[in-house]
PDB file of C-alpha atoms in Angstrom:
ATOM      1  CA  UNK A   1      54.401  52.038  76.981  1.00  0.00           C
ATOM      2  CA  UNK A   2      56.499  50.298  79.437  1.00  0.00           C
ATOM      3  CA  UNK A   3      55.265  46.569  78.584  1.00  0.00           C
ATOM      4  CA  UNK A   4      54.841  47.519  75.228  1.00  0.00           C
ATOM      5  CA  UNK A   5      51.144  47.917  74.417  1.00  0.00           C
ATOM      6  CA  UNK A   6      49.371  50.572  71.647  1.00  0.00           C
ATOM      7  CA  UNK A   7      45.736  51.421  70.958  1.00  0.00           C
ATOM      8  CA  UNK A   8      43.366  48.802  72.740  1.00  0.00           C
ATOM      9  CA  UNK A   9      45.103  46.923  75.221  1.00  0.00           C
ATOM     10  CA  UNK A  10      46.876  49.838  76.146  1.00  0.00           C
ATOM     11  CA  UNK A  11      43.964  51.929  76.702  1.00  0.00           C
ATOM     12  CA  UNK A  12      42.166  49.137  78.933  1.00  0.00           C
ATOM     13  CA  UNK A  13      45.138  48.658  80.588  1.00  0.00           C
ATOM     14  CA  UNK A  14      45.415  52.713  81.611  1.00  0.00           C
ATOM     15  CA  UNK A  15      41.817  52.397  82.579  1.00  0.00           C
ATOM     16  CA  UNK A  16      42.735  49.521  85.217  1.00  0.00           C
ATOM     17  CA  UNK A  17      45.964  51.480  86.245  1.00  0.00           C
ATOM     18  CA  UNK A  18      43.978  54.592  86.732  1.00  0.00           C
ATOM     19  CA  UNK A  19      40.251  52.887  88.618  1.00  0.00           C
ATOM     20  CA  UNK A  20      43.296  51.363  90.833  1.00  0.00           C
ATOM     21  CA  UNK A  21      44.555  54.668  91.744  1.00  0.00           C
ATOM     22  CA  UNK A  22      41.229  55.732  92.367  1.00  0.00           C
ATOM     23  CA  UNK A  23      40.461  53.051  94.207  1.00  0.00           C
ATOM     24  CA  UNK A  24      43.378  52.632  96.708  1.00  0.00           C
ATOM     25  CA  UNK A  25      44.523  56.715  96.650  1.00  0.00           C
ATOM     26  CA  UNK A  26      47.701  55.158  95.670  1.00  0.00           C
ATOM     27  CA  UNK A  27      49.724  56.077  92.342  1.00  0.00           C
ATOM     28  CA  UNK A  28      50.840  53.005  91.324  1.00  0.00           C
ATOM     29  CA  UNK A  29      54.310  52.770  90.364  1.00  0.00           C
ATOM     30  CA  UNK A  30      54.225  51.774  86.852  1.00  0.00           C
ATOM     31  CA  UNK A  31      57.811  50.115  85.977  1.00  0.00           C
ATOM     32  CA  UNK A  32      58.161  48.553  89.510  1.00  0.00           C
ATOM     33  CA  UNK A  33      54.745  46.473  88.302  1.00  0.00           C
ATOM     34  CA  UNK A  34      56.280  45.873  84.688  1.00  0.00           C
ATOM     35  CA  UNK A  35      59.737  45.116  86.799  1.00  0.00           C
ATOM     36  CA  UNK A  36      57.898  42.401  88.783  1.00  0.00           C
ATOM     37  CA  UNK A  37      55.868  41.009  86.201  1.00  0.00           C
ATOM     38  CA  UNK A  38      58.532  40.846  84.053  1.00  0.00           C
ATOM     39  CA  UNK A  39      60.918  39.242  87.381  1.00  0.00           C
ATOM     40  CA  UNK A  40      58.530  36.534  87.272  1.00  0.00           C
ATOM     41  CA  UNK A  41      58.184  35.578  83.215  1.00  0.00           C
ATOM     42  CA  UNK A  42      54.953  37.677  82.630  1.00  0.00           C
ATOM     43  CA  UNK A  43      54.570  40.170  80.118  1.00  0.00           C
ATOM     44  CA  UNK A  44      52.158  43.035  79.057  1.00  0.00           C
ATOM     45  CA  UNK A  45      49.294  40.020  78.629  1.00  0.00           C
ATOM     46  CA  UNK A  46      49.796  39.082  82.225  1.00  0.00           C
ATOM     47  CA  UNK A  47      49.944  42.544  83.827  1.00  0.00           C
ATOM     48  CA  UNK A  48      45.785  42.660  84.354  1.00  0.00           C
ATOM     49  CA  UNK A  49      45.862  39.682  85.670  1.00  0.00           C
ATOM     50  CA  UNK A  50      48.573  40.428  88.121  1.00  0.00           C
ATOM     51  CA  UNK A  51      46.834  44.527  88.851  1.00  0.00           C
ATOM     52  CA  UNK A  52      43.951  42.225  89.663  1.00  0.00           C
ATOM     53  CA  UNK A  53      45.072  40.020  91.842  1.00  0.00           C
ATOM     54  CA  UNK A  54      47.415  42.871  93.408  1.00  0.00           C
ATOM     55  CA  UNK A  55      43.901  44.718  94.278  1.00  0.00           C
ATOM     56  CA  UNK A  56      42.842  42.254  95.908  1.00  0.00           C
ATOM     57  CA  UNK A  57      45.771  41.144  97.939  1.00  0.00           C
ATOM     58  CA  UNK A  58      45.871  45.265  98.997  1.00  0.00           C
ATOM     59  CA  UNK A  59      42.231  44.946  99.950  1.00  0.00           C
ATOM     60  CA  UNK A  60      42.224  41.942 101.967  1.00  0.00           C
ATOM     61  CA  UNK A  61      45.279  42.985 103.620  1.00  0.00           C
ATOM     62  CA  UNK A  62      44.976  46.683 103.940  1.00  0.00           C
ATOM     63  CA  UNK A  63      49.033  46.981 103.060  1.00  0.00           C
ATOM     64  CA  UNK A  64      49.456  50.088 100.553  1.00  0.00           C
ATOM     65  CA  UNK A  65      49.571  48.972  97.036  1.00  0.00           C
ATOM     66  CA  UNK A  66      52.815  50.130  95.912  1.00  0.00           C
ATOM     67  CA  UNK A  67      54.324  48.670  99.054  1.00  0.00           C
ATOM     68  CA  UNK A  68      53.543  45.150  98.170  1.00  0.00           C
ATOM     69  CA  UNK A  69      54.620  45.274  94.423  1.00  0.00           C
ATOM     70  CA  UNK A  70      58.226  46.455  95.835  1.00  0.00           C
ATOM     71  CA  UNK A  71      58.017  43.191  98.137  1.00  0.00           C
ATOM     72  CA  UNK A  72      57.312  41.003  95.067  1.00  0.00           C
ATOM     73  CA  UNK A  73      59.606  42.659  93.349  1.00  0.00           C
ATOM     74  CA  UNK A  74      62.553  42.468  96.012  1.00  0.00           C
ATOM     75  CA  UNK A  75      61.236  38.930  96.711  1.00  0.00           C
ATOM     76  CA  UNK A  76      60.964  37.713  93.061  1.00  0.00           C
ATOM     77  CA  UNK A  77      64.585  35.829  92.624  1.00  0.00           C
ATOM     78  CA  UNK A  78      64.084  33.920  95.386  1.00  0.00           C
ATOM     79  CA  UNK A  79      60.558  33.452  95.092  1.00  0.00           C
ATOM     80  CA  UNK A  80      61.448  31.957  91.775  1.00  0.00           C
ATOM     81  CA  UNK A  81      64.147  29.630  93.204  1.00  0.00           C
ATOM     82  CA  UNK A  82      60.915  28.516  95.328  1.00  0.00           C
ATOM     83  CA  UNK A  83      58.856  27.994  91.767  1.00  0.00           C
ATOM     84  CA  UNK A  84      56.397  30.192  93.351  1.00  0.00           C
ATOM     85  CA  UNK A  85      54.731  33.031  90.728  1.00  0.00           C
ATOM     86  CA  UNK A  86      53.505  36.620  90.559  1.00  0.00           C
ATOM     87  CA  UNK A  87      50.118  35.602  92.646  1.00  0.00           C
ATOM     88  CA  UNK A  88      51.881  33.226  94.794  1.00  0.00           C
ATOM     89  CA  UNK A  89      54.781  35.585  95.939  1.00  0.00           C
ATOM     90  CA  UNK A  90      52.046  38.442  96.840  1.00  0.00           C
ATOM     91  CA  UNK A  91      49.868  36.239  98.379  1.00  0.00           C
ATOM     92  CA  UNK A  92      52.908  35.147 100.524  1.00  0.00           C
ATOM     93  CA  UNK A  93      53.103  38.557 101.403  1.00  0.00           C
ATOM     94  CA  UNK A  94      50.079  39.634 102.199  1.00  0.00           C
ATOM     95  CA  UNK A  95      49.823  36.837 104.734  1.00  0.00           C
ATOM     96  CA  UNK A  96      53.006  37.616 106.538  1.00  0.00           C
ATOM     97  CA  UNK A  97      52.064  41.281 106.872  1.00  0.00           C
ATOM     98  CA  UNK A  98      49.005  40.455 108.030  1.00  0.00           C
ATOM     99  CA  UNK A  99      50.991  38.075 110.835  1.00  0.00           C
ATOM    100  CA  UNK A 100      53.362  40.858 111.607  1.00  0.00           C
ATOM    101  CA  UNK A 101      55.726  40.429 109.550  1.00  0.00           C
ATOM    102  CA  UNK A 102      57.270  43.421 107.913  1.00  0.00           C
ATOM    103  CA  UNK A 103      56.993  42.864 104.248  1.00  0.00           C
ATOM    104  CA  UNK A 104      60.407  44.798 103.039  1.00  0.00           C
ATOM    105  CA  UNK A 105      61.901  42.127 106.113  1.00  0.00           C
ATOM    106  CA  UNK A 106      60.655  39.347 104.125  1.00  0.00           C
ATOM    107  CA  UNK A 107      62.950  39.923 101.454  1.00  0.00           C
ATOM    108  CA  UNK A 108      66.075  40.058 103.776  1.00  0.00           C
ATOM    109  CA  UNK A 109      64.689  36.879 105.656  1.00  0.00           C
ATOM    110  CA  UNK A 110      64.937  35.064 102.191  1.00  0.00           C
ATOM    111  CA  UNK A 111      67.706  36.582 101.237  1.00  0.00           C
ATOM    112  CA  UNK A 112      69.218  35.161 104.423  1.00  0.00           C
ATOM    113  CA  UNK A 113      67.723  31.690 104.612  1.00  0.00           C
ATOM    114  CA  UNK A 114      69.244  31.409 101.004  1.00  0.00           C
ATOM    115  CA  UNK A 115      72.569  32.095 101.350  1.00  0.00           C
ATOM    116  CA  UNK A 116      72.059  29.675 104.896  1.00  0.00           C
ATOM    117  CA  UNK A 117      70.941  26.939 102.400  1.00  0.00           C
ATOM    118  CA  UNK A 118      73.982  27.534  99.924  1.00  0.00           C
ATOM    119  CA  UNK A 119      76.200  27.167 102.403  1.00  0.00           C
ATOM    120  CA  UNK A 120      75.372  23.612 103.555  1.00  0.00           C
ATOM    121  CA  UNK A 121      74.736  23.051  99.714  1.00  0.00           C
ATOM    122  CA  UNK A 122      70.872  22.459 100.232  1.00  0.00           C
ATOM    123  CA  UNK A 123      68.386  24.456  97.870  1.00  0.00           C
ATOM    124  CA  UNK A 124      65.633  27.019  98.630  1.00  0.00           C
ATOM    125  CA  UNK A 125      62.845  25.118  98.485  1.00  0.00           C
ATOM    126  CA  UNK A 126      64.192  22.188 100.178  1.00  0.00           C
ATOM    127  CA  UNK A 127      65.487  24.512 103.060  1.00  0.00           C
ATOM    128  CA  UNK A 128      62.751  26.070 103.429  1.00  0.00           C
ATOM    129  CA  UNK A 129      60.058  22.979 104.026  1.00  0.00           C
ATOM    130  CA  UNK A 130      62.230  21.299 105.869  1.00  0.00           C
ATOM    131  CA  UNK A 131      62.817  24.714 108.283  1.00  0.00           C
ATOM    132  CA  UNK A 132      59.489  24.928 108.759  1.00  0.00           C
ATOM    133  CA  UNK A 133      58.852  21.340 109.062  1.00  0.00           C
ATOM    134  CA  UNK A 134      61.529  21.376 112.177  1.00  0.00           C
ATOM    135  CA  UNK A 135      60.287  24.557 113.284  1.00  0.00           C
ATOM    136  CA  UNK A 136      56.519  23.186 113.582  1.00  0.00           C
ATOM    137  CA  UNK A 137      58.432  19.950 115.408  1.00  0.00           C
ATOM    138  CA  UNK A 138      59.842  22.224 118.164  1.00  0.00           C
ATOM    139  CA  UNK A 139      56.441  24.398 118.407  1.00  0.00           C
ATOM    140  CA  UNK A 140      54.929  20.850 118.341  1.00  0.00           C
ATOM    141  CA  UNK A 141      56.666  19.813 121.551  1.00  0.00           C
ATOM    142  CA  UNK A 142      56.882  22.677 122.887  1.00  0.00           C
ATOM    143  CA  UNK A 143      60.219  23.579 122.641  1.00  0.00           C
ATOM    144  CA  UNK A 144      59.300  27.842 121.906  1.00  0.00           C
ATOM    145  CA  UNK A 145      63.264  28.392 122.538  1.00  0.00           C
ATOM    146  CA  UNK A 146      64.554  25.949 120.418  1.00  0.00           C
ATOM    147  CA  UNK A 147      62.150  26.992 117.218  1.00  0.00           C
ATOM    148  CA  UNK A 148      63.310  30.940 117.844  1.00  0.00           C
ATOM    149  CA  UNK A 149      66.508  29.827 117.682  1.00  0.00           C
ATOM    150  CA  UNK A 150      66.130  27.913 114.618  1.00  0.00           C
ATOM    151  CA  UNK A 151      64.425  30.823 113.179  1.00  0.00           C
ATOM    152  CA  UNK A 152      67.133  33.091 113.659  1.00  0.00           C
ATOM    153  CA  UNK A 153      69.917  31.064 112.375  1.00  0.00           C
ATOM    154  CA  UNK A 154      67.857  30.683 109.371  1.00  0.00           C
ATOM    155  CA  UNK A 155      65.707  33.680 108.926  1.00  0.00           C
ATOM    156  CA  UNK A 156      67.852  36.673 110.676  1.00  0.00           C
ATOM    157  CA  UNK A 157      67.188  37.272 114.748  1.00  0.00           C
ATOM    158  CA  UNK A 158      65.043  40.377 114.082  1.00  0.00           C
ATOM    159  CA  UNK A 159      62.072  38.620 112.975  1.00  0.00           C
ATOM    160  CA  UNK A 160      62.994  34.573 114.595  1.00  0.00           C
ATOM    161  CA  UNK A 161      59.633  35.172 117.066  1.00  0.00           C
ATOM    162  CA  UNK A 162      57.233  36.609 114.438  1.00  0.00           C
ATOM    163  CA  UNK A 163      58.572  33.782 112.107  1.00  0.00           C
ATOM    164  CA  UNK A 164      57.863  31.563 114.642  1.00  0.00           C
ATOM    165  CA  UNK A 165      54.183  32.914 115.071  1.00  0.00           C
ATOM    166  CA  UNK A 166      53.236  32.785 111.998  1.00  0.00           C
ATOM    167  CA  UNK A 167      53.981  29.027 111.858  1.00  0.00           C
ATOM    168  CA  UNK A 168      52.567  28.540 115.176  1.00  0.00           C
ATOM    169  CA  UNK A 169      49.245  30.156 113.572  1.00  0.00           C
ATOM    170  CA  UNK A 170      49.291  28.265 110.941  1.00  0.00           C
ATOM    171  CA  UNK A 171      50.234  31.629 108.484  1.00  0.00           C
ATOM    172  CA  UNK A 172      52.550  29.214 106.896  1.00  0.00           C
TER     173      UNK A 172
END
């Protein structure tokens, strides 16, 4: 009962839950996906919708199911400063696990690019395109050194070269 649901939608929504489990050999954590759905304005109506598209985002990335919905979930506040949703935020994800990019990391890399952002008064979003946009410029020329660099000012040093990789290839 944890978004709220009795007799039908509740039982089709079990079903879903359970052919998941089945599915991935995963038990899916239950109120981290009504945490995240909830984290990003959804609600029991929405919570197929997101199981589905979390299936597939598992399948096509092979990253454990229960995994990814704690990376949305850790990721939602800022993905919402971005304006980016449920789907969105696990898409982004799945693509930066599947460039190497630890996808608990992610969450600290935004975390950090944020509080980068609020300190020279520029937002998220803005930060963020125009990172990548001057990252992309330095890979552009050339310049590998000078886009790690940027990377880890922005993003955290751990991660600068795989950020810069998955710009490189075009990830993001």
């Amino acid at each position: 009962r944890g978004f709220g649901l009795a007799g039908q939608p509740l039982e089709e929504l079990t079903k879903q839950i359970a052919d998941l489990n089945r599915m991935t050999g995963d038990t899916l954590n239950i109120r981290q996906l009504s945490q995240a759905v909830r984290a990003f304005g959804g609600d029991a109506t929405s919570a197929s919708d997101d199981l589905d598209m979390l299936k597939v985002a598992t399948e096509n990335t092979l990253l454990p199911l229960n995994e990814l919905l704690t990376a949305v979930t850790n990721a939602g506040p800022a993905a919402a400063t971005l304006g980016l949703d449920f789907e969105e935020t696990a898409n982004l994800m799945s693509k930066l696990d599947a460039a190497g990019i630890n996808v608990n990391l992610t969450y600290a890399a935004l975390t950090s690019a944020a509080k980068v952002f609020a300190d020279a008064g520029i937002d998220l979003k803005t930060g963020l395109s125009d990172t990548i946009t001057q990252l992309k410029g330095f890979i552009d020329a050339g310049n590998e050194a000078a886009a790690v660099d940027l990377a880890g000012k922005v993003f955290g040093e751990k991660n600068a070269e795989k950020w810069v990789k998955t710009i490189r290839d075009g990830v993001l």
